Coordinates of C-alpha atoms and ligand atoms in Angstrom, one line a residue:
M1 CA 0.0 0.0 0.0
S2 CA 1.4 3.4 -1.0
A3 CA 1.1 6.6 0.9
G4 CA -1.2 7.9 -1.8
T5 CA -4.0 5.6 -0.9
V6 CA -5.3 7.7 1.9
T7 CA -6.4 11.2 1.1
D8 CA -5.9 14.2 3.4
E9 CA -9.6 14.3 4.0
E10 CA -9.7 10.7 5.0
L11 CA -6.7 11.2 7.3
L12 CA -8.4 14.1 9.0
A13 CA -11.5 12.0 9.4
R14 CA -9.4 9.4 11.2
A15 CA -8.0 12.2 13.5
D16 CA -11.6 13.3 14.2
A17 CA -12.6 9.8 15.1
V18 CA -9.7 8.9 17.3
A19 CA -10.2 12.2 19.2
A20 CA -13.0 10.5 21.1
R21 CA -10.4 8.4 22.8
A22 CA -8.5 11.4 24.2
Y23 CA -7.9 11.4 28.0
A24 CA -8.7 15.0 28.7
P25 CA -10.7 15.1 32.0
Y26 CA -9.3 18.6 32.9
S27 CA -9.5 20.6 29.7
R28 CA -12.3 18.5 28.1
F29 CA -10.5 19.5 24.9
H30 CA -10.2 16.3 22.9
V31 CA -7.6 16.3 20.2
G32 CA -6.8 13.6 17.7
C33 CA -3.9 13.1 15.3
A34 CA -3.5 10.7 12.5
V35 CA -0.1 10.3 10.8
L36 CA 0.3 8.7 7.4
A37 CA 3.5 6.8 7.1
R38 CA 5.2 6.4 3.7
D39 CA 4.5 2.6 3.8
G40 CA 0.7 3.4 3.9
R41 CA 0.1 2.8 7.6
V42 CA -1.8 5.2 9.7
I43 CA -0.7 5.8 13.3
E44 CA -3.1 7.6 15.6
G45 CA -2.6 9.6 18.8
V46 CA -4.7 11.5 21.3
N47 CA -3.9 14.1 23.9
V48 CA -3.3 12.5 27.3
E49 CA -3.7 14.8 30.3
N50 CA -2.5 14.5 33.9
A51 CA -3.6 15.9 37.2
A52 CA -0.2 17.6 37.3
Y53 CA -1.3 19.7 34.3
P54 CA 2.1 20.5 32.7
L55 CA 2.7 16.7 32.3
G56 CA 0.0 16.3 29.7
V57 CA 1.0 15.2 26.2
C58 CA -0.4 16.4 22.9
A59 CA -2.0 14.1 20.3
E60 CA 0.7 14.7 17.8
R61 CA 3.4 13.6 20.3
T62 CA 1.6 10.5 21.3
A63 CA 1.1 9.6 17.7
F64 CA 4.8 10.1 16.8
S65 CA 6.0 8.4 20.0
R66 CA 3.9 5.4 19.2
A67 CA 5.2 5.3 15.7
V68 CA 8.8 5.6 16.8
A69 CA 8.3 2.8 19.4
E70 CA 7.0 0.6 16.5
G71 CA 10.2 1.3 14.5
Y72 CA 9.4 4.3 12.4
R73 CA 11.9 7.1 12.2
P74 CA 12.0 10.8 11.0
G75 CA 11.5 10.8 7.3
D76 CA 9.1 7.8 7.3
F77 CA 6.1 10.0 7.4
A78 CA 4.1 11.7 4.7
V79 CA 1.2 13.6 6.3
A80 CA 0.0 14.5 9.7
A81 CA -3.7 15.4 10.3
V82 CA -4.7 17.1 13.5
T83 CA -8.1 18.2 14.8
A84 CA -6.7 21.5 16.1
S85 CA -3.9 23.9 15.3
P86 CA -0.6 22.3 16.5
C87 CA 1.0 24.1 19.5
G88 CA 4.5 25.5 19.3
G89 CA 6.1 22.4 20.8
C90 CA 4.3 20.1 18.4
R91 CA 5.4 22.2 15.5
Q92 CA 9.0 21.4 16.5
W93 CA 8.1 17.7 16.6
L94 CA 6.4 17.9 13.2
L95 CA 9.6 19.5 11.8
E96 CA 11.8 16.8 13.3
M97 CA 9.7 13.9 12.1
G98 CA 9.9 15.3 8.6
V99 CA 6.3 15.2 7.4
E100 CA 5.7 16.7 4.0
R101 CA 2.6 18.6 5.2
V102 CA 0.3 19.1 8.1
V103 CA -3.5 19.2 7.7
F104 CA -5.4 20.7 10.6
R105 CA -8.6 22.4 11.6
N106 CA -8.4 26.0 12.7
G107 CA -11.4 28.2 13.4
G108 CA -13.7 26.1 11.2
R109 CA -11.2 26.0 8.3
V110 CA -9.1 23.2 7.2
V111 CA -5.5 24.4 6.7
T112 CA -2.6 22.7 5.0
M113 CA 0.9 23.8 5.7
T114 CA 4.5 22.5 5.6
P115 CA 6.4 22.1 8.8
N116 CA 8.7 25.0 7.7
E117 CA 5.7 27.2 7.2
L118 CA 4.4 26.3 10.7
L119 CA 7.8 27.0 12.2
P120 CA 10.0 29.4 10.3
E121 CA 13.6 30.1 11.2
S122 CA 13.6 26.9 13.3
F123 CA 16.2 25.1 15.4
E124 CA 16.9 21.7 14.1
A125 CA 19.4 18.8 14.1
S126 CA 21.7 20.5 11.6
D127 CA 22.1 23.4 14.1
L128 CA 23.7 21.2 16.7
P129 CA 27.5 21.1 16.9
Ligands
LIG1 ZN1 1.1 20.2 21.0

């Protein structure tokens, strides 16, 4: 199965569906993320909150952490779909993971941007000594 078999709309629908499984008892703001790997597989994530609020993890990061634990690496991903606009920290993750584009909902619109558009003038691996 190639990465072209899942459309951006279908991927966003997967993110919408998985958002129902978010663990967000504090904010009640459920977020879903569906990442399309280049091998055609879709890896999903949700936000996971904690009573110690700053320890909560975003849907994008749970999706990519799950993917990495299963053997995927930066560059193995084509598209990430998110039910909300990615936060600043997740923009850094999206850049590191090397997705081609990010599709997300923002104020009733569906927006598609590249990681570099989401995080211009970024700090990345090549900046390290
Ligand atoms: Zn985030």
